[in-house]
Coordinates of C-alpha atoms in Angstrom, one line a residue:
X23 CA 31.8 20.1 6.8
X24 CA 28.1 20.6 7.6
X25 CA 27.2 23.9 6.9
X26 CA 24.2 25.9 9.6
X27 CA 20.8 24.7 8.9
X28 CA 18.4 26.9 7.2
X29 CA 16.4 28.7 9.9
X30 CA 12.6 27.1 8.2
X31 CA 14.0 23.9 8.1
X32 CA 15.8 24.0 11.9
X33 CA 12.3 25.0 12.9
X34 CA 10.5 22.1 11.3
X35 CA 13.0 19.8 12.5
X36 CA 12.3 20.6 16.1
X37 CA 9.2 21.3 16.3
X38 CA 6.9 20.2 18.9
X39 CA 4.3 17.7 17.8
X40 CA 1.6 20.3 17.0
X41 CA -1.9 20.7 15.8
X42 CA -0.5 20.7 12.1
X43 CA 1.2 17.3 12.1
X44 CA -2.3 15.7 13.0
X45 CA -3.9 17.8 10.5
X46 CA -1.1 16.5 8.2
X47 CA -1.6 13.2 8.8
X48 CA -5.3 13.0 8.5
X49 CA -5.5 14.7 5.2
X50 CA -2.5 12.4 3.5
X51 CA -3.9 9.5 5.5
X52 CA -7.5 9.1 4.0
X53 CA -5.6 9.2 0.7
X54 CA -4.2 6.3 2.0
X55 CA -7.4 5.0 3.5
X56 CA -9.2 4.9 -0.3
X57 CA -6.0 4.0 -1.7
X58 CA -6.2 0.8 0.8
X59 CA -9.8 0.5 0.6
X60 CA -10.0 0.3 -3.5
X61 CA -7.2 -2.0 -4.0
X62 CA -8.1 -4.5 -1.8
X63 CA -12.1 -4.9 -2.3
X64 CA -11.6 -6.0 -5.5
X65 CA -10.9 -9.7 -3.5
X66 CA -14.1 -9.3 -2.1
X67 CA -16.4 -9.4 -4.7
X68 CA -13.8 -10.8 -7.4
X69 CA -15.9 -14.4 -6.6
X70 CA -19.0 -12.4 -7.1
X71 CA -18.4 -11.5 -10.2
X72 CA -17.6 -14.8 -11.2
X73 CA -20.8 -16.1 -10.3
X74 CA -23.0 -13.0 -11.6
X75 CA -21.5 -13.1 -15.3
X76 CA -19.8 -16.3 -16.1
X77 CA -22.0 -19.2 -14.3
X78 CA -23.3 -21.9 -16.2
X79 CA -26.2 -23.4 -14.5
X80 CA -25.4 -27.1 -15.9
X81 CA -22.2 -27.2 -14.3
X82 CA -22.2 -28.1 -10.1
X83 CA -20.0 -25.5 -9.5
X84 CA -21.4 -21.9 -9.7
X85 CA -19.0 -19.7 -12.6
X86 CA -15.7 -18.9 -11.4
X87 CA -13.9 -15.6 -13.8
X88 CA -11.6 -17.1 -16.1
X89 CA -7.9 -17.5 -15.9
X90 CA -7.2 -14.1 -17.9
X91 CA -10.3 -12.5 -17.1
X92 CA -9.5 -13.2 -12.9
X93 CA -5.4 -11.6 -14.0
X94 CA -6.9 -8.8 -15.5
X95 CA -9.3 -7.7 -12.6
X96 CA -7.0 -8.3 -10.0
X97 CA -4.0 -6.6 -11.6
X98 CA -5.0 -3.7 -13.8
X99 CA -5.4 -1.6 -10.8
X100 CA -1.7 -2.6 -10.0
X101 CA -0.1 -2.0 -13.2
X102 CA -1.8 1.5 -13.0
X103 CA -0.6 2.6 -9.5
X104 CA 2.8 1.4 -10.3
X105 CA 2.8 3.9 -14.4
X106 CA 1.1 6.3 -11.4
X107 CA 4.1 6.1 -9.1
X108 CA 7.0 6.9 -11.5
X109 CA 4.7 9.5 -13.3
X110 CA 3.4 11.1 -10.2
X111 CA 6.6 10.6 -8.7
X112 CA 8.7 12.6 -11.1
X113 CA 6.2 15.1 -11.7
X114 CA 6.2 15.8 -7.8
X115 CA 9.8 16.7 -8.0
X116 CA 9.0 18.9 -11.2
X117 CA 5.9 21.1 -10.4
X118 CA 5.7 20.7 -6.7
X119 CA 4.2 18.5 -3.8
X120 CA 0.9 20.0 -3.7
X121 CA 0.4 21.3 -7.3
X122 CA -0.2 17.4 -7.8
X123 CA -1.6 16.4 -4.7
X124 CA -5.0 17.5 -6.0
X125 CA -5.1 16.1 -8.9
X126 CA -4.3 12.5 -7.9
X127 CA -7.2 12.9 -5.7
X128 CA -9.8 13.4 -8.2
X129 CA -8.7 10.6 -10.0
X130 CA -9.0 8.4 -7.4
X131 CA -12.8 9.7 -6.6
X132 CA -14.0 9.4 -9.8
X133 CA -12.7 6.4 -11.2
X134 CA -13.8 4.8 -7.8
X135 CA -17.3 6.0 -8.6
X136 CA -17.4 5.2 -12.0
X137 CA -16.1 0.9 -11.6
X138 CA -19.2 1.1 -9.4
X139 CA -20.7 2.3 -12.3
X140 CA -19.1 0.0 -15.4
X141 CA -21.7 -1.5 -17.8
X142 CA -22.1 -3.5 -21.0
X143 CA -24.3 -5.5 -23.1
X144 CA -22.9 -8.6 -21.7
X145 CA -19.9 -10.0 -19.4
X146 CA -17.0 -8.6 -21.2
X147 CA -18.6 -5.4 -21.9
X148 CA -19.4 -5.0 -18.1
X149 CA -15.8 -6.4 -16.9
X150 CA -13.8 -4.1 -19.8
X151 CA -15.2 -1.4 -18.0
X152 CA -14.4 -2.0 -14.8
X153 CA -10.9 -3.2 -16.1
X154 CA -10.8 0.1 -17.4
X155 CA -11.5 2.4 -14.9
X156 CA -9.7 -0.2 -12.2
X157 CA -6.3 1.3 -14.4
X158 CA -7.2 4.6 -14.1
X159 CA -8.1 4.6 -10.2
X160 CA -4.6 2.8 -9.9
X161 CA -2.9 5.4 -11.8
X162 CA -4.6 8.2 -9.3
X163 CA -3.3 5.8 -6.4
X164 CA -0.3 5.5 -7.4
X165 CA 0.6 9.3 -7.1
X166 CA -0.4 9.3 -3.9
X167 CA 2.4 6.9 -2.3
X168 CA 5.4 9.6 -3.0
X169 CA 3.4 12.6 -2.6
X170 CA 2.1 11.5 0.7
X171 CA 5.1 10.1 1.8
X172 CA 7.1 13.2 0.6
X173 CA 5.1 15.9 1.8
X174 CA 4.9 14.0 5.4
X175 CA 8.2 13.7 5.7
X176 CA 9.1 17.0 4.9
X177 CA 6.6 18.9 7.2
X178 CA 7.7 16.5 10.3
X179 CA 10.3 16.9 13.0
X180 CA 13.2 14.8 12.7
X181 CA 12.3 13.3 16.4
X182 CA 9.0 12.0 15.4
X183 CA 9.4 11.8 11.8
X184 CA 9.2 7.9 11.2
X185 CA 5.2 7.8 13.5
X186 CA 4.4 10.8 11.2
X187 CA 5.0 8.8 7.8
X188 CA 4.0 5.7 9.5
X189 CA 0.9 6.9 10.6
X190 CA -0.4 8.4 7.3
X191 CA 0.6 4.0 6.2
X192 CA -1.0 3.0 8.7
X193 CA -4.8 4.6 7.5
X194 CA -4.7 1.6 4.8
X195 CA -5.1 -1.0 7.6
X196 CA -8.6 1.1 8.3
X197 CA -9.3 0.9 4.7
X198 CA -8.7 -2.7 4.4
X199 CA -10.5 -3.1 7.7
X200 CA -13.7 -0.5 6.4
X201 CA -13.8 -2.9 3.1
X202 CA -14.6 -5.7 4.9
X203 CA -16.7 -4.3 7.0
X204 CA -18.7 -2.5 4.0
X205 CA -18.9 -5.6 2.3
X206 CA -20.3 -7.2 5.4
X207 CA -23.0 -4.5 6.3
X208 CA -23.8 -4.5 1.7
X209 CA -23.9 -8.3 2.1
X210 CA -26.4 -8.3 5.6
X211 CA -28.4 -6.5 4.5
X212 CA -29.1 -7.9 0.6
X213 CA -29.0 -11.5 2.4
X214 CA -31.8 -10.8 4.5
X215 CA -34.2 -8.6 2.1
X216 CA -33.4 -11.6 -0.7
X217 CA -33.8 -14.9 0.7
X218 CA -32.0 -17.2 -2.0
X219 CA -31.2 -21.0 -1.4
X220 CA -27.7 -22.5 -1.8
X221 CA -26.4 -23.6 -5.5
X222 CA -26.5 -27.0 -4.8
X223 CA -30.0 -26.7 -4.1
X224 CA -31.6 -24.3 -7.0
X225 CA -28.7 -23.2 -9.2
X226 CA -30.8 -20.3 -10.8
X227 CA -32.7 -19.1 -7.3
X228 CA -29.1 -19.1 -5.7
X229 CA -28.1 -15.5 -7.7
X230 CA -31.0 -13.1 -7.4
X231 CA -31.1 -10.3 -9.8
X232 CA -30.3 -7.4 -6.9
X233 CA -27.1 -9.2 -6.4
X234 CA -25.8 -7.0 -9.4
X235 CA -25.6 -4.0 -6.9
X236 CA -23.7 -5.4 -4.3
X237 CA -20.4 -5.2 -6.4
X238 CA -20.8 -1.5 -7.0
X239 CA -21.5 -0.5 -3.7
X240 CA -18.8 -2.1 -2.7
X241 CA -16.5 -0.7 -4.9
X242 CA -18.1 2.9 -4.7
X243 CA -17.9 3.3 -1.0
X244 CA -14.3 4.1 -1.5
X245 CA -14.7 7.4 -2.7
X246 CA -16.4 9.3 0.0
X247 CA -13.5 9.2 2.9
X248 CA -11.5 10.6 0.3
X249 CA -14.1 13.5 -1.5
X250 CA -14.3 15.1 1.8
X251 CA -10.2 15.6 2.0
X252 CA -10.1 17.6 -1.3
X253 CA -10.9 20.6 0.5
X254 CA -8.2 20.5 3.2
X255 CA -6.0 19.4 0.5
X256 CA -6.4 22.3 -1.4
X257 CA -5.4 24.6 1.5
X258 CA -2.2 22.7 2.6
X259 CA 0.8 25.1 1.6
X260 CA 3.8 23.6 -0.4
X261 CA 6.7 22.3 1.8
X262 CA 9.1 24.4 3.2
X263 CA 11.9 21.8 1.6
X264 CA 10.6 22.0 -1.8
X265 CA 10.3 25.9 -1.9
X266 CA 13.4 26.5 -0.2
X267 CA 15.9 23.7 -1.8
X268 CA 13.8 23.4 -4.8
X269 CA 12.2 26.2 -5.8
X270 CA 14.9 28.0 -4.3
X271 CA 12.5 31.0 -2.5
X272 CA 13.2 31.5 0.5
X273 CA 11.0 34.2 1.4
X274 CA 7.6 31.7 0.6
X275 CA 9.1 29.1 2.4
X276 CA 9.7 31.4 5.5
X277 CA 5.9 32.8 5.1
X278 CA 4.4 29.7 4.8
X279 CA 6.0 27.9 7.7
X280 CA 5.2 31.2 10.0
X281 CA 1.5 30.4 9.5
X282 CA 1.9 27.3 10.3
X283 CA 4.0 27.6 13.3
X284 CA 2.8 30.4 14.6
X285 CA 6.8 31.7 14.9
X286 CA 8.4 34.4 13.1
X287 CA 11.0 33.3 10.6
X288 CA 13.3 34.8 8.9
X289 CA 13.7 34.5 4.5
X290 CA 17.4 33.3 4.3
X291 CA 17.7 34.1 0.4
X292 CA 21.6 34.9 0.8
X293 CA 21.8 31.4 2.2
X294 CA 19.4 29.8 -0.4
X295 CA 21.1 31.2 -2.8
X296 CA 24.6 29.8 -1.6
X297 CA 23.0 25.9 -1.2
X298 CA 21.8 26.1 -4.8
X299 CA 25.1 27.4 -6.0
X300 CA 26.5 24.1 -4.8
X301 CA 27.8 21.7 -7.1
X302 CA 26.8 18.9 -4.5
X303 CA 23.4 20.2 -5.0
X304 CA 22.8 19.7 -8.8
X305 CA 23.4 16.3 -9.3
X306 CA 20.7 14.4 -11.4
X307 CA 19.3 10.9 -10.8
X308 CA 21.1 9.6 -13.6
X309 CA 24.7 10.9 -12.5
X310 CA 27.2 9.3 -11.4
X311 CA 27.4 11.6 -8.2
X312 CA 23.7 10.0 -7.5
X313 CA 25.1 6.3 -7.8
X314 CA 28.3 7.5 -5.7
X315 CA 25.6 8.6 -3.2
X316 CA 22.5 6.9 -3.2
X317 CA 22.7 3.9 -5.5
X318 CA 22.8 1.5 -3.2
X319 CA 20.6 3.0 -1.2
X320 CA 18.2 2.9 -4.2
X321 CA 18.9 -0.5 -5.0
X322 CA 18.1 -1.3 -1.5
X323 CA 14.7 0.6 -1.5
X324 CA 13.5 -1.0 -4.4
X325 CA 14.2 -4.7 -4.2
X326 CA 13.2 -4.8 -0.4
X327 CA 10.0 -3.0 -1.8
X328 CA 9.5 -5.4 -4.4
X329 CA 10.3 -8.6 -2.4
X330 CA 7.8 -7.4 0.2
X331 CA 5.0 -6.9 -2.1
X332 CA 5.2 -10.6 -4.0
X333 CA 4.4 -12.0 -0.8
X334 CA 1.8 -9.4 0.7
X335 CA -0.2 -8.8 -1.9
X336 CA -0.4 -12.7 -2.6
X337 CA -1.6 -13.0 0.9
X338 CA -4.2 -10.2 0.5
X339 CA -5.4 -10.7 -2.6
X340 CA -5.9 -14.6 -2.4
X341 CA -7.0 -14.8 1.2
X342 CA -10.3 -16.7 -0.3
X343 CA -8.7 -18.8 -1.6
X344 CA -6.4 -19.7 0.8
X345 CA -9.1 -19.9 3.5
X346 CA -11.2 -22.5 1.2
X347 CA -8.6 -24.6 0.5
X348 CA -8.4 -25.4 4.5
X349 CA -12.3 -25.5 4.3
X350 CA -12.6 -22.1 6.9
X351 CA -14.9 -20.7 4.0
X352 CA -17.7 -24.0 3.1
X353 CA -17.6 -24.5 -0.9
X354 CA -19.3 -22.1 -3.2
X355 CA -21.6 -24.7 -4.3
X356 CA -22.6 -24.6 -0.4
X357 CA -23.8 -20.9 -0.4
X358 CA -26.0 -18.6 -2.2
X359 CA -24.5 -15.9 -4.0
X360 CA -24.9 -13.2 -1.5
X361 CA -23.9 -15.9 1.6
X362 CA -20.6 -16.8 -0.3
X363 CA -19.6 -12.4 -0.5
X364 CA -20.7 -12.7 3.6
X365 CA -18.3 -15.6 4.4
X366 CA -15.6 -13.8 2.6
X367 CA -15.9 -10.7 3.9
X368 CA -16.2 -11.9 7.0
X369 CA -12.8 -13.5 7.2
X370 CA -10.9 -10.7 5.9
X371 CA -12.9 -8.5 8.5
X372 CA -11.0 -10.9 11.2
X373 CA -7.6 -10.9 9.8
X374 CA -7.4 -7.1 9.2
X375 CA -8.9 -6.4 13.0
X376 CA -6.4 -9.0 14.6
X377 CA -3.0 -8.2 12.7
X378 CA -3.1 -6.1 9.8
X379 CA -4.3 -2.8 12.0
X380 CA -2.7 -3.7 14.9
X381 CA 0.3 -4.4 13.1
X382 CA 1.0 -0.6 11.6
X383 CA 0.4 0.9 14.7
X384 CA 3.0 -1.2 16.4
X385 CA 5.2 0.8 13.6
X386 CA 3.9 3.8 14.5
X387 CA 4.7 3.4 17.8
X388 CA 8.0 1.9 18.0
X389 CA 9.5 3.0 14.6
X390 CA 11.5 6.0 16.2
X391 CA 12.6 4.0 19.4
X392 CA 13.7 0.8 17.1
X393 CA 14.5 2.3 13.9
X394 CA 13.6 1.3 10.3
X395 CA 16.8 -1.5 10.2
X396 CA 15.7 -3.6 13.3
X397 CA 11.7 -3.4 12.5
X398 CA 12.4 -4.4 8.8
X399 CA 14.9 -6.8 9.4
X400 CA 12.4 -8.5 12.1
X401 CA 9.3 -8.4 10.2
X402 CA 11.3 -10.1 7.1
X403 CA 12.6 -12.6 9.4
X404 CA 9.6 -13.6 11.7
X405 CA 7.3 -13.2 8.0
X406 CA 10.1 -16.3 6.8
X407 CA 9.8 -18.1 9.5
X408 CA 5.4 -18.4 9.6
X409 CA 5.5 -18.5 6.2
X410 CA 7.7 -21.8 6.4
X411 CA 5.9 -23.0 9.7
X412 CA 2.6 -23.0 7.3
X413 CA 3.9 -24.6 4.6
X414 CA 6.3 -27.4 5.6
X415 CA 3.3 -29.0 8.0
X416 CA 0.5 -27.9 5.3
X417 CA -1.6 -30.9 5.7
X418 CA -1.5 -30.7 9.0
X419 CA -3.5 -27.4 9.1
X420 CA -6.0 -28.8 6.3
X421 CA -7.5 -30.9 9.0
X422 CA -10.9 -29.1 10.8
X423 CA -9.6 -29.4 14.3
X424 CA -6.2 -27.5 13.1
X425 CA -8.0 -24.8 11.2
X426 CA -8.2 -22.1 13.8
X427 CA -4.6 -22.5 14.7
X428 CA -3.9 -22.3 10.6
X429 CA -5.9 -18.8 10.7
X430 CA -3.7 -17.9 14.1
X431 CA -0.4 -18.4 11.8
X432 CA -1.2 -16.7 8.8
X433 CA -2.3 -13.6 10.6
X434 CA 0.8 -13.8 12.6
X435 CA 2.6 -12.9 8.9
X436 CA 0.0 -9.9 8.4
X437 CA 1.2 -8.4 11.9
X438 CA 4.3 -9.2 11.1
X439 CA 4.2 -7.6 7.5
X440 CA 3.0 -4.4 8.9
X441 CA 5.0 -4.2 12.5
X442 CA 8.0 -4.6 9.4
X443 CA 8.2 -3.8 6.0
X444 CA 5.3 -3.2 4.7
X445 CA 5.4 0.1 6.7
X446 CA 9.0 0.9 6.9
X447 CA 9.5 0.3 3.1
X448 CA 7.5 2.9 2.8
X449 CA 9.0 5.2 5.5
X450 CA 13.1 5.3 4.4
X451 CA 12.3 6.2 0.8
X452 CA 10.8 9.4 2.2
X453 CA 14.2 10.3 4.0
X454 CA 17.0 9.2 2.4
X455 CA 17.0 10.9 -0.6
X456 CA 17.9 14.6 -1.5
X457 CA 14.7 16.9 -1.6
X458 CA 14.9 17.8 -5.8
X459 CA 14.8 13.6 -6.1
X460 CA 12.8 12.3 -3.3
X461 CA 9.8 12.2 -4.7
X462 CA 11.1 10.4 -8.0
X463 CA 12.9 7.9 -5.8
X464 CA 10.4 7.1 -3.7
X465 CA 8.1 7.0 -6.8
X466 CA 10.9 4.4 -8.0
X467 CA 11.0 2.2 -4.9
X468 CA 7.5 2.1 -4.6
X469 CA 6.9 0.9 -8.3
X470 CA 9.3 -1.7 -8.0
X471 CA 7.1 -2.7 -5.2
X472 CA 3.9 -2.6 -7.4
X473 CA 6.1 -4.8 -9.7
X474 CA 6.4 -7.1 -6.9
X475 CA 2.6 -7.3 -6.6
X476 CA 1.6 -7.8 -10.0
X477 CA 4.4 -10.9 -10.0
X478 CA 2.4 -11.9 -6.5
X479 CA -1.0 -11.4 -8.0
X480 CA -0.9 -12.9 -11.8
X481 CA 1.8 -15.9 -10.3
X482 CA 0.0 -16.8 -7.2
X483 CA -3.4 -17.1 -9.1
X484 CA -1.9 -19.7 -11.0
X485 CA 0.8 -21.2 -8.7
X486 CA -2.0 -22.1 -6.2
X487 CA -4.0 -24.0 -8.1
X488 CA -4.0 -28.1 -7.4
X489 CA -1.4 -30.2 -8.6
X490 CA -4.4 -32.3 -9.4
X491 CA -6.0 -31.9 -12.6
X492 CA -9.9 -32.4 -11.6
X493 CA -9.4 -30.3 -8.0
X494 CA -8.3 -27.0 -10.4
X495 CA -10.7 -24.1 -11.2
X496 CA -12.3 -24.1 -14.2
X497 CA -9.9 -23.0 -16.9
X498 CA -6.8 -23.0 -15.0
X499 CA -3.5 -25.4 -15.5
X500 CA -2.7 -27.2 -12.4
X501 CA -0.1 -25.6 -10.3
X502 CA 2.0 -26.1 -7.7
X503 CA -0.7 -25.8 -4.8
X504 CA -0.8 -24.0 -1.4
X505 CA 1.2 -25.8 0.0
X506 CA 4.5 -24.8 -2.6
X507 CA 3.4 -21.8 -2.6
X508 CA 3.6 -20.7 0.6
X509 CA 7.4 -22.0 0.8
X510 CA 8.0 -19.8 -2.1
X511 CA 6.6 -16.9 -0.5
X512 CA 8.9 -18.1 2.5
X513 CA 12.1 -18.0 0.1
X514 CA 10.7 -14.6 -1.3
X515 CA 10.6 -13.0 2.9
X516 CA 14.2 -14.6 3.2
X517 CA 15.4 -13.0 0.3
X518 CA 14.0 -9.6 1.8
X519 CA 15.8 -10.0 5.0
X520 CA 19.1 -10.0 3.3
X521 CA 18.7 -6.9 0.7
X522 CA 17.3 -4.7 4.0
X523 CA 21.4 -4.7 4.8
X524 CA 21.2 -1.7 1.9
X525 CA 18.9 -0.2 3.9
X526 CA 20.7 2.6 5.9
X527 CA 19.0 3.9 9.3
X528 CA 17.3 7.2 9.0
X529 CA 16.0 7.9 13.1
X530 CA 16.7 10.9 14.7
X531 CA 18.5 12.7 11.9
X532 CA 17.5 15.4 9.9
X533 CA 16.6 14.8 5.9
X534 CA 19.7 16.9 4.8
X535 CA 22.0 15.2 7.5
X536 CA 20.9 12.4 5.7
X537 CA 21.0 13.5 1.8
X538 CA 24.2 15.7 2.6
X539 CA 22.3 18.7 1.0
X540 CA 23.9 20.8 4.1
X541 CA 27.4 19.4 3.1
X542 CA 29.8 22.5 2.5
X543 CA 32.6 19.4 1.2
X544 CA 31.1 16.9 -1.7
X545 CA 34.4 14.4 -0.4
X546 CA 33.1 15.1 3.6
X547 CA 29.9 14.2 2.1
X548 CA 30.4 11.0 0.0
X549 CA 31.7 9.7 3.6
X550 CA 29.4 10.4 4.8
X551 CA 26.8 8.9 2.6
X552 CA 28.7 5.9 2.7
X553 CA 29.3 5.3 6.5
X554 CA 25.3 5.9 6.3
X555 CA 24.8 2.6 4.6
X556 CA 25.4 0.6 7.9
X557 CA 22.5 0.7 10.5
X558 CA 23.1 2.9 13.4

């Protein structure tokens, strides 16, 4: 039997859409924005490098970064948010939302400033570095995915909640968009102040000297958005769920949530005092009242997560590669230094304007109308179905009159990706779970997707490669090609579709009808965890 709401939480969860949620959202959101913006650039200038420190001017290729060298500049970043996520995570649950919400912050602003900043005597000095402090910038990011997603969730109405998460997701399609468009603007403006002829012409002339800089702006930019958040960060008081069901005082929680919405509230310690006193409210994350509840629902978070993120962060991360393989970017050999960052940058720029930020806002819009099951499901099921309508016909797309319709496709999965799980795989974790855990599970889910993406980065760097011997790059076994690849990316999204049926529906409901923290009967509430495991 559900017992009467607490009055603070009653009064967040139906709340009018005020002033406070946009605040909200803005200040988690450019989190967000850098977290986007510094994971992804790295596949702008990841060619760059290559050229700049491992080119050997009697070869006819310009240098490409070497198999382990490529792995480790593309993943450390990823290994470090995921360590982030389970640290961050837990200690969330531990210390509080916004004790640690400052902290991952800073990390994220000055490691961003200081891979812009990485130096050595000679290649691996310089790339160590930047390895380095590409960990440590993870490891701030990764905090940020369950405090974000926490303290969103928990400061939102239960009528809007899923567009408030959403929306504070959705900033990384700006900072995928603003990388691009950075490294566009950085690369303009060097290409035109250093005139440079193509590699095939003058090896040497092709890679000016001021091409070093272009990398760390780049990579620098990042940090700004962010810096000017700290602030507003700072100020944010601690969720009402945390200090009331956590922290177990009632009279903060009531204070705080008075200033914020500008209503008098009542401190409810008797009641407080009563929830706590509740067995069903003790339960660890290893117990076996936690599997009873919300194992499944874990398991379902987390491979869905992880399923996602082998085939998104394959697409994101390789999208050069992808696009020179159909000949959409010319061959590096073709272009100067400088040109070849352009042409890049200038792809990505198109694909994140057309589908990746259109795509999370479609979430954000429809997410509480649909619900989390039926936007998942579809974005697993129409990512499947492009994924194997690229792949099956792959030659076909090779050939220049077919390219454009080849470019259509593939951002067709990116809208797809984010009007789907990519968003909402981020959203549930953020609900389902009770409020003394949520931060640790969705710290959990969202590792397991970072373990996706390092399988998705490291594997598709080498899957990807020609089947042929002489067409691989330098250093590389061959693999299995595009073409493969993309219908094992195809398997992965199917895969996906059918672990979302663990996914329960979360709209409209508030986070302790879900969690059964409100339960007065642990029996009434093990039902009703379990009848929560099939979609409404």
């Amino acid at each position: 039997m559900a017992r009467e709401q607490l009055g603070v939480l009653n009064a967040l969860d139906i709340a009018k859409t005020q002033w406070y949620h946009f605040t909200a959202i803005v200040i988690a959101g450019m989190g967000f924005f850098t977290d986007a913006y510094d994971l992804f650039c790295i596949s702008l200038v990841t060619k760059l490098l290559g050229r700049i420190y491992y080119t050997d001017y009697n070869n006819k290729k310009p240098g490409t970064l070497p198999p382990n060298v490529a792995a480790a500049v593309n993943g450390v970043a990823l290994c470090g948010t995921l360590a982030g996520q389970l640290f961050f995570g837990w200690l969330g649950d531990k210390l509080g939302r916004k004790k640690v919400y400052g902290i991952t912050l800073v990390l994220m602003v000055v490691c961003s400033v200081a891979s812009g900043l990485s130096f050595g005597h000679n290649a691996q000095g310089t790339i160590a570095t930047l390895c380095f402090f590409r960990f440590w910038l993870g490891f701030g990011i990764g905090g940020d995915y369950p405090l974000s997603a926490t303290i969103m969730s928990e400061y939102a109405n239960k009528k809007t909640r899923g567009a408030f998460i959403a929306a504070v997701f959705a900033m990384q399609g700006f900072g995928i968009l603003a990388g691009g468009i950075v490294a566009l603007i950085v690369s303009s403006a060097f290409d035109h102040r250093f005139k440079a002829p193509p590699y095939s012409v003058q090896p040497e002339k092709s890679l000016v000297p001021q091409t070093d800089y272009i990398w760390r702006i780049i990579l620098m930019f990042g940090a700004f958005p962010a810096a000017l958040t700290y602030y507003w960060r700072m100020k944010m008081p601690e969720t009402a769920r945390y200090t009331a069901l956590v922290a177990k005082n009632a009279k903060q929680a009531a204070a705080d949530m008075s200033k914020v919405l500008h209503v008098d509230l009542e401190a409810e310690e008797e009641k407080v005092q009563k929830l706590a006193a509740e067995q069903s409210n003790s339960f660890g994350l290893f117990s076996k009242e936690f599997a009873k509840r919300h194992g499944l629902h874990l398991v379902g978070t987390t491979t869905t997560w992880f399923l996602l993120d082998i085939a998104f962060y394959s697409q994101n991360l390789f999208q050069k590669d992808i696009f020179t393989a159909i000949n959409w970017i010319p061959k590096a050999e073709e272009m100067n230094a400088i040109h070849e960052v352009y042409r890049i940058a200038r792809a990505q720029t198109l694909i994140a304007l057309c589908s990746t930020v259109p795509g999370y806002w479609f979430t954000v819009l429809f997410i509480d109308r649909m619900g989390r099951f039926a936007i998942q499901l579809m974005g697993f099921f129409f990512m499947t179905v492009f994924m194997f309508a690229l792949a099956i016909p792959y030659h076909h797309w090779t050939l220049k009159p077919n390219r454009i319709g080849f470019v259509i496709m593939y951002s067709l999965t990116f809208f797809f990706a984010n009007f789907g799980p990519n968003a909402t795989t981020f959203v549930v974790p953020a609900e389902i779970f009770p409020a003394r855990l949520r931060s640790t599970c969705h710290g959990i889910s969202a590792a397991a997707g970072k373990a996706g993406a390092i399988v998705g980065a490291f594997g598709f760097l080498y899957a990807a490669q020609s089947q042929d011997k002489t067409k691989t790059d330098a250093g590389y076994p061959p693999g299995i090609g595009v073409k493969n690849s993309l219908i094992a990316l195809g398997c992965v999204n199917f895969f996906g579709m059918l672990f979302t049926l663990l996914v329960p529906e979360s709209k409209g409901k508030s986070l302790e009808e879900l969690t059964g923290e409100n339960e007065e009967n642990s029996e009434e509430t093990q039902g009703a965890a379990a009848s929560r495991t099939v979609p409404v």
